[in-house]
């Protein structure tokens, strides 16, 4: 049995390492690595003389947690985001972080609504986006969260971030404050600047602040006294508390102590902190990537339905063109295509795709009249052709008969005149008159025959 000795008051970790199957035990002392370190804040109060500067959160004092106590940092009011950061001086091993928030010295605390929903990050750079999300406060009951927070955050890093937000167009619980704050009376980051990483590349450390002991599991994704229990599947990077198995952060789209719950309706992403877009029929988005599974509402497009239609387009997915009959070309309502500048002459309706009733009737009448006239002309032409074909044989036959009747009297006339000349050339006047009457009657007969021909043609 190896004896163990340590000096809990020193800032140097004094450790004796005990090797066991699957685990390595470090017996060490913990210290507040944030004490009197350099801080940064993005919303400092304008008047520095009131004593609300950012370094009040690392001065070791938090017995008077009111605005006038001089022991708390208070930022500028009316902001949508608020960030406070402490530089631990280098990459260190962090065990846990304790937070003491402003209470106004009241019970229950007066400002939990301002603390609600905060994020705690540890990073090796001055950007929280590059770091590890240790904790995101999500409560569902008023008067929570607690003003005193003790958060397991077993990671390596240099900067600790306290961040909160009240973004526009996001529905927050009723007890949340309107604006974002970081009213910290103290933030303590416990760990060691000289801590040796766990063997075999393990990333999980279990430390007991009272016993001054830390336990490293030599496998990734396990926890428990014997390091033989798998961390929950949705833990970020499979990191979980080696004692409780609670996730040290969740994969995108999940929440809860063991990250077994998907994001609440309307939220997605890391820490379930991002709001869904305008999904069709108010449906929620995909809890991991925020995409709208069934498309967007009218007038919007994009993977998360937050981009408006381009000019000249409208409707679902913005694929419909504005009517060419709009008075202002390409100018229509992006939702349903209503022409914003009215319609061109001769068109009506919201989308300018309808013809006015009177114009439509007039146009219809003109079309019908034109069609009727064409039909009449065609019928007349057909009738003339049919009539011509029927009358042509009859006209030819009657012309032939008429010619025959006209020629017979002439022949007889010539014969008679020859005979008369042979007999005698002397004729009585009354005989010449008879011949004249004969010619006259012959001419009348010819005219009558022509009339009969025409009359028969018209039958």
XYZ file of C-alpha atoms in Angstrom:
459
model
C 0.000 0.000 0.000
C 1.515 3.283 -1.056
C 1.287 6.135 1.438
C 0.048 9.493 0.227
C 0.906 12.958 1.466
C -0.134 16.386 0.185
C -0.218 20.040 1.127
C -3.691 21.425 0.459
C -2.767 25.053 1.113
C -0.116 25.208 -1.566
C -0.856 26.231 -5.139
C 1.580 23.647 -6.421
C -0.102 20.274 -6.898
C 1.765 17.611 -4.960
C 0.699 14.207 -6.269
C 1.428 10.555 -5.665
C 0.146 8.389 -8.488
C -1.499 5.029 -7.815
C -1.822 2.734 -10.831
C -4.827 0.406 -11.029
C -6.367 -1.479 -13.958
C -8.143 0.992 -16.290
C -7.702 3.934 -13.900
C -5.007 6.235 -12.613
C -5.479 8.078 -9.322
C -3.785 11.413 -8.696
C -3.894 12.666 -5.100
C -3.537 16.422 -5.412
C -4.620 19.849 -4.178
C -7.016 22.112 -6.133
C -6.816 25.874 -6.401
C -8.910 28.726 -7.784
C -7.038 29.504 -10.979
C -9.207 32.553 -11.814
C -8.390 34.528 -8.674
C -7.149 38.044 -9.536
C -6.551 37.105 -13.167
C -7.015 39.429 -16.161
C -10.607 39.812 -17.342
C -12.357 41.225 -20.414
C -15.984 42.302 -20.908
C -17.837 43.470 -24.006
C -20.491 45.626 -22.270
C -18.790 47.500 -19.405
C -20.830 50.038 -17.491
C -20.075 53.514 -18.791
C -19.184 55.083 -15.443
C -16.186 53.206 -14.025
C -16.375 55.099 -10.714
C -19.417 53.124 -9.530
C -17.267 50.046 -8.912
C -18.968 47.602 -11.301
C -15.872 46.692 -13.315
C -15.270 43.199 -14.687
C -12.463 42.364 -12.253
C -14.982 42.367 -9.387
C -15.845 38.811 -10.447
C -12.344 37.490 -9.630
C -11.419 39.438 -6.476
C -12.429 36.650 -4.087
C -15.270 38.692 -2.526
C -18.967 37.903 -2.829
C -20.518 38.360 0.616
C -22.443 41.478 -0.434
C -24.200 40.651 -3.699
C -26.094 43.894 -4.208
C -25.459 46.671 -6.715
C -24.018 48.884 -3.982
C -21.855 46.195 -2.390
C -18.873 46.800 -4.667
C -18.297 43.074 -5.146
C -20.184 42.344 -8.398
C -19.682 43.234 -12.047
C -22.699 44.873 -13.699
C -22.696 45.461 -17.492
C -24.397 48.052 -19.627
C -28.165 47.663 -19.957
C -30.229 47.122 -23.112
C -27.946 44.668 -24.941
C -28.885 41.526 -26.874
C -25.643 39.667 -26.096
C -23.270 39.855 -23.131
C -19.808 38.254 -22.792
C -17.359 38.194 -19.864
C -14.007 36.373 -20.037
C -11.137 35.546 -17.668
C -7.613 34.625 -18.785
C -6.171 31.869 -16.567
C -2.651 32.724 -17.723
C -2.034 29.584 -19.760
C -3.496 26.203 -20.630
C -4.444 24.523 -17.367
C -6.386 21.497 -16.206
C -9.825 22.554 -14.962
C -11.870 20.380 -12.652
C -14.973 22.459 -11.988
C -16.229 26.053 -12.081
C -18.247 27.786 -9.350
C -20.428 30.837 -10.070
C -21.975 33.272 -7.566
C -24.492 35.581 -9.236
C -25.981 38.896 -8.139
C -28.955 38.417 -5.782
C -29.658 41.886 -4.447
C -29.184 40.232 -1.032
C -32.746 38.940 -1.295
C -34.323 35.545 -0.826
C -35.363 34.346 -3.307
C -32.689 36.013 -5.430
C -33.907 39.026 -7.372
C -32.052 38.575 -10.666
C -32.296 34.920 -11.688
C -34.186 35.975 -14.826
C -31.042 37.760 -15.990
C -28.916 34.696 -15.323
C -31.317 32.291 -17.053
C -30.039 30.592 -20.189
C -26.336 31.387 -19.744
C -23.501 29.501 -21.472
C -20.138 28.525 -19.977
C -17.238 27.880 -22.370
C -13.558 26.965 -21.959
C -11.231 27.739 -24.865
C -7.535 27.923 -25.710
C -8.173 31.112 -27.732
C -9.999 34.381 -27.123
C -12.953 33.083 -29.159
C -15.594 31.057 -27.384
C -16.576 29.431 -30.685
C -13.185 27.685 -30.674
C -13.740 26.224 -27.238
C -15.683 23.587 -25.395
C -19.219 24.226 -24.129
C -19.095 23.134 -20.514
C -22.627 24.109 -19.600
C -25.803 25.687 -20.960
C -28.364 26.615 -18.336
C -31.864 25.456 -19.336
C -34.647 25.572 -16.762
C -38.419 25.420 -17.113
C -39.621 26.741 -13.748
C -39.688 30.351 -12.600
C -37.193 31.468 -9.907
C -34.616 29.111 -11.413
C -31.694 28.830 -11.973
C -29.947 28.945 -8.638
C -27.749 31.988 -8.055
C -24.998 29.617 -6.883
C -23.754 27.241 -9.571
C -21.169 24.459 -9.203
C -20.449 23.104 -12.669
C -18.277 20.115 -13.529
C -16.047 21.100 -16.442
C -13.136 18.674 -16.673
C -11.220 20.109 -19.602
C -7.927 21.741 -20.503
C -8.002 25.386 -21.506
C -6.877 28.946 -20.894
C -9.958 31.161 -21.162
C -13.278 30.795 -19.340
C -16.277 32.521 -20.950
C -19.578 33.482 -19.362
C -21.994 34.300 -22.197
C -25.708 35.075 -22.434
C -28.047 36.280 -25.160
C -31.541 37.595 -25.817
C -31.753 37.468 -29.579
C -34.544 39.166 -31.530
C -37.297 36.990 -33.024
C -36.585 34.216 -30.493
C -39.296 33.038 -28.103
C -37.812 32.803 -24.600
C -39.567 31.547 -21.440
C -41.611 34.207 -19.675
C -39.243 34.474 -16.702
C -36.243 35.383 -18.894
C -35.095 39.004 -18.771
C -35.616 41.186 -21.825
C -31.898 41.884 -22.279
C -28.644 39.955 -21.710
C -26.412 40.429 -18.623
C -23.321 38.987 -16.849
C -23.862 40.175 -13.272
C -21.195 37.976 -11.687
C -20.170 38.505 -8.094
C -17.552 35.750 -8.368
C -16.407 33.081 -10.826
C -13.951 30.478 -9.546
C -12.201 27.986 -11.820
C -10.716 25.107 -9.808
C -7.917 22.966 -11.179
C -4.157 22.968 -11.525
C -1.717 24.793 -13.719
C 0.808 21.951 -13.311
C -1.513 18.982 -13.674
C -0.235 16.063 -15.729
C -2.710 14.719 -18.288
C -4.205 11.304 -17.773
C -2.302 8.419 -19.232
C -3.234 6.755 -22.539
C -4.673 10.038 -23.776
C -7.794 9.896 -21.612
C -9.730 13.160 -21.427
C -11.876 12.682 -18.340
C -10.897 13.651 -14.809
C -12.853 13.101 -11.597
C -11.678 15.371 -8.818
C -12.868 15.617 -5.232
C -12.325 19.097 -3.857
C -12.637 17.870 -0.261
C -10.321 14.872 -0.496
C -8.026 16.574 -2.998
C -8.026 13.543 -5.266
C -8.455 13.185 -9.013
C -9.162 10.030 -10.958
C -8.372 9.564 -14.630
C -10.010 6.913 -16.760
C -7.606 5.492 -19.289
C -10.322 5.032 -21.926
C -12.344 7.565 -23.866
C -16.109 7.485 -23.352
C -16.338 5.646 -20.014
C -17.135 6.551 -16.423
C -17.782 4.970 -13.036
C -15.628 3.821 -10.148
C -14.016 1.172 -12.330
C -14.243 3.192 -15.574
C -16.324 0.448 -17.172
C -19.588 2.252 -17.984
C -20.020 3.861 -21.420
C -20.862 7.552 -21.567
C -24.270 8.380 -23.116
C -24.237 8.222 -26.906
C -25.075 11.894 -27.465
C -22.397 13.340 -25.185
C -20.214 15.799 -27.068
C -17.007 13.994 -28.026
C -18.233 11.191 -25.725
C -17.146 13.228 -22.700
C -19.024 12.600 -19.471
C -18.481 13.059 -15.762
C -16.496 10.044 -14.577
C -18.551 9.905 -11.399
C -22.155 10.536 -12.522
C -22.007 9.833 -16.246
C -23.616 13.192 -16.992
C -22.476 14.618 -20.289
C -19.999 17.486 -20.187
C -21.702 18.820 -23.273
C -24.187 17.529 -25.836
C -23.916 16.797 -29.495
C -25.649 19.282 -31.735
C -29.429 18.906 -31.489
C -29.577 17.281 -28.038
C -30.000 18.469 -24.464
C -30.383 17.230 -20.886
C -27.964 15.828 -18.335
C -27.351 12.754 -20.441
C -28.211 14.436 -23.762
C -31.083 12.047 -24.346
C -33.590 14.719 -25.365
C -33.824 16.450 -28.718
C -34.105 20.221 -28.793
C -37.391 21.808 -27.831
C -39.756 22.715 -30.636
C -38.443 25.719 -32.538
C -34.772 25.260 -31.603
C -31.785 23.344 -32.982
C -28.009 23.130 -33.023
C -25.307 23.287 -30.370
C -26.871 23.638 -26.956
C -30.270 23.876 -28.694
C -29.597 27.601 -28.725
C -30.458 28.443 -32.333
C -33.964 29.246 -33.512
C -35.661 27.540 -36.441
C -36.545 29.542 -39.534
C -39.965 29.943 -41.146
C -40.764 26.317 -41.868
C -43.951 25.585 -43.806
C -47.167 25.549 -41.759
C -45.224 26.487 -38.598
C -43.620 23.056 -38.412
C -40.443 22.659 -36.392
C -37.089 22.241 -38.070
C -34.580 19.404 -37.906
C -33.162 19.417 -34.383
C -29.553 19.035 -35.538
C -29.065 21.153 -38.664
C -32.152 23.386 -38.554
C -33.343 22.529 -42.057
C -37.058 22.704 -42.814
C -38.004 19.155 -43.767
C -41.269 20.040 -45.545
C -40.120 23.263 -47.132
C -40.680 26.928 -46.392
C -43.615 29.226 -46.023
C -44.559 31.251 -49.106
C -42.102 33.995 -49.918
C -39.046 32.355 -48.328
C -36.273 30.016 -49.409
C -32.981 28.550 -48.226
C -32.079 25.527 -46.145
C -33.542 27.138 -43.028
C -36.168 29.311 -44.755
C -34.776 32.660 -43.649
C -33.995 34.129 -47.090
C -36.644 36.203 -48.858
C -37.516 35.622 -52.515
C -35.432 37.481 -55.064
C -37.205 40.368 -56.856
C -39.510 39.039 -59.550
C -40.297 35.747 -57.802
C -42.871 34.610 -55.267
C -44.602 31.647 -53.646
C -43.383 28.329 -52.289
C -39.619 27.942 -52.739
C -39.699 31.272 -54.672
C -39.970 29.455 -58.019
C -42.931 31.401 -59.480
C -42.344 34.434 -61.701
C -44.277 37.637 -61.163
C -46.943 38.190 -63.831
C -45.754 39.905 -66.996
C -48.974 41.917 -66.821
C -47.858 43.800 -63.707
C -47.659 47.524 -64.316
C -44.135 47.480 -62.878
C -42.330 44.536 -64.440
C -41.015 42.060 -61.871
C -42.669 43.831 -58.946
C -45.069 41.642 -57.007
C -45.805 40.456 -53.494
C -43.319 37.687 -52.586
C -45.988 35.636 -50.842
C -48.808 35.241 -53.390
C -47.662 37.221 -56.434
C -50.019 40.219 -56.168
C -48.762 43.022 -58.432
C -47.617 45.837 -56.161
C -47.903 48.604 -58.773
C -51.231 47.543 -60.256
C -51.930 45.982 -63.643
C -51.239 46.965 -67.215
C -54.278 48.223 -69.202
C -56.641 45.422 -70.113
C -55.806 43.201 -67.135
C -57.208 42.801 -63.646
C -56.963 40.566 -60.552
C -54.362 40.444 -57.789
C -51.828 38.826 -60.079
C -53.086 40.685 -63.195
C -53.956 37.470 -65.015
C -57.696 38.143 -65.593
C -59.417 40.051 -68.416
C -62.175 42.524 -67.351
C -65.731 41.177 -67.910
C -66.804 43.818 -70.509
C -63.635 43.479 -72.533
C -63.950 39.742 -72.430
C -67.559 39.868 -73.715
C -66.644 42.307 -76.513
C -63.708 40.210 -77.542
C -65.826 37.071 -77.464
C -68.531 38.736 -79.618
C -65.991 39.856 -82.182
C -64.497 36.398 -82.379
C -67.916 34.744 -82.759
C -68.977 37.274 -85.426
C -65.830 36.731 -87.425
C -66.214 32.964 -87.283
C -69.873 33.227 -88.400
C -68.940 35.452 -91.364
C -66.286 33.007 -92.503
C -68.779 30.132 -92.281
C -71.360 32.058 -94.376
C -68.790 32.833 -97.080
C -67.739 29.193 -97.192
C -71.371 28.015 -97.472
C -72.075 30.460 -100.299
C -68.978 29.326 -102.183
C -69.957 25.676 -101.747
C -73.504 26.408 -102.947
C -72.218 28.197 -106.063
C -69.928 25.302 -106.920
C -72.715 22.750 -106.449
C -75.172 24.849 -108.501
C -72.668 25.281 -111.283
C -71.997 21.551 -111.492
C -75.726 20.793 -111.597
C -76.569 23.410 -114.268
C -73.610 22.955 -116.586
C -74.976 19.835 -118.470
C -78.474 21.334 -118.774
C -77.203 24.661 -120.144
C -75.067 22.886 -122.739
C -77.992 20.700 -123.859
C -80.402 23.617 -124.180
C -77.884 25.661 -126.134
C -77.542 22.789 -128.597
C -81.317 22.450 -129.035
C -81.700 26.172 -129.534
C -79.128 26.233 -132.280
C -80.958 23.469 -134.079
C -84.286 25.287 -133.945
C -82.706 28.493 -135.144
C -81.006 26.883 -138.165
C -84.146 25.028 -139.573
C -86.212 28.088 -140.640
C -83.167 29.590 -142.341
C -82.680 26.464 -144.401
C -86.336 26.410 -145.300
C -86.169 30.089 -146.170
C -83.266 29.565 -148.504
C -85.044 26.662 -150.235
C -88.180 28.637 -150.676
C -86.367 31.638 -152.109
C -84.509 29.438 -154.581
C -87.773 27.854 -155.721
C -89.477 31.178 -156.062
C -86.623 32.531 -158.113
C -86.821 29.594 -160.444
C -90.539 29.983 -161.001
C -90.571 33.669 -161.370
C -88.827 36.710 -160.098
C -91.970 38.700 -160.234
C -93.903 38.576 -157.088
C -96.877 40.477 -155.878
C -96.437 43.001 -153.111
C -98.652 41.002 -150.837
C -96.386 38.008 -151.245
C -93.286 40.048 -150.171
C -95.252 41.185 -147.184
C -95.964 37.582 -146.298
C -92.260 36.837 -146.478
C -91.555 39.796 -144.217
C -94.075 38.557 -141.718
C -92.419 35.186 -141.852
C -89.050 36.696 -140.918
C -90.600 38.676 -138.149
C -92.271 35.633 -136.651
C -89.013 33.697 -136.896
C -87.144 36.317 -134.892
C -89.754 36.306 -132.134
C -89.603 32.547 -131.988
C -85.833 32.687 -131.448
C -86.177 35.150 -128.601
C -88.799 32.927 -126.955
C -86.497 29.927 -127.153
C -83.686 31.826 -125.402
C -86.026 32.863 -122.610
C -87.109 29.258 -122.111
C -83.448 28.231 -121.756
C -82.752 30.780 -119.077
C -85.953 29.894 -117.279
C -85.074 26.226 -117.219
C -81.583 27.009 -115.840
C -83.009 28.704 -112.836
C -85.270 25.814 -111.961
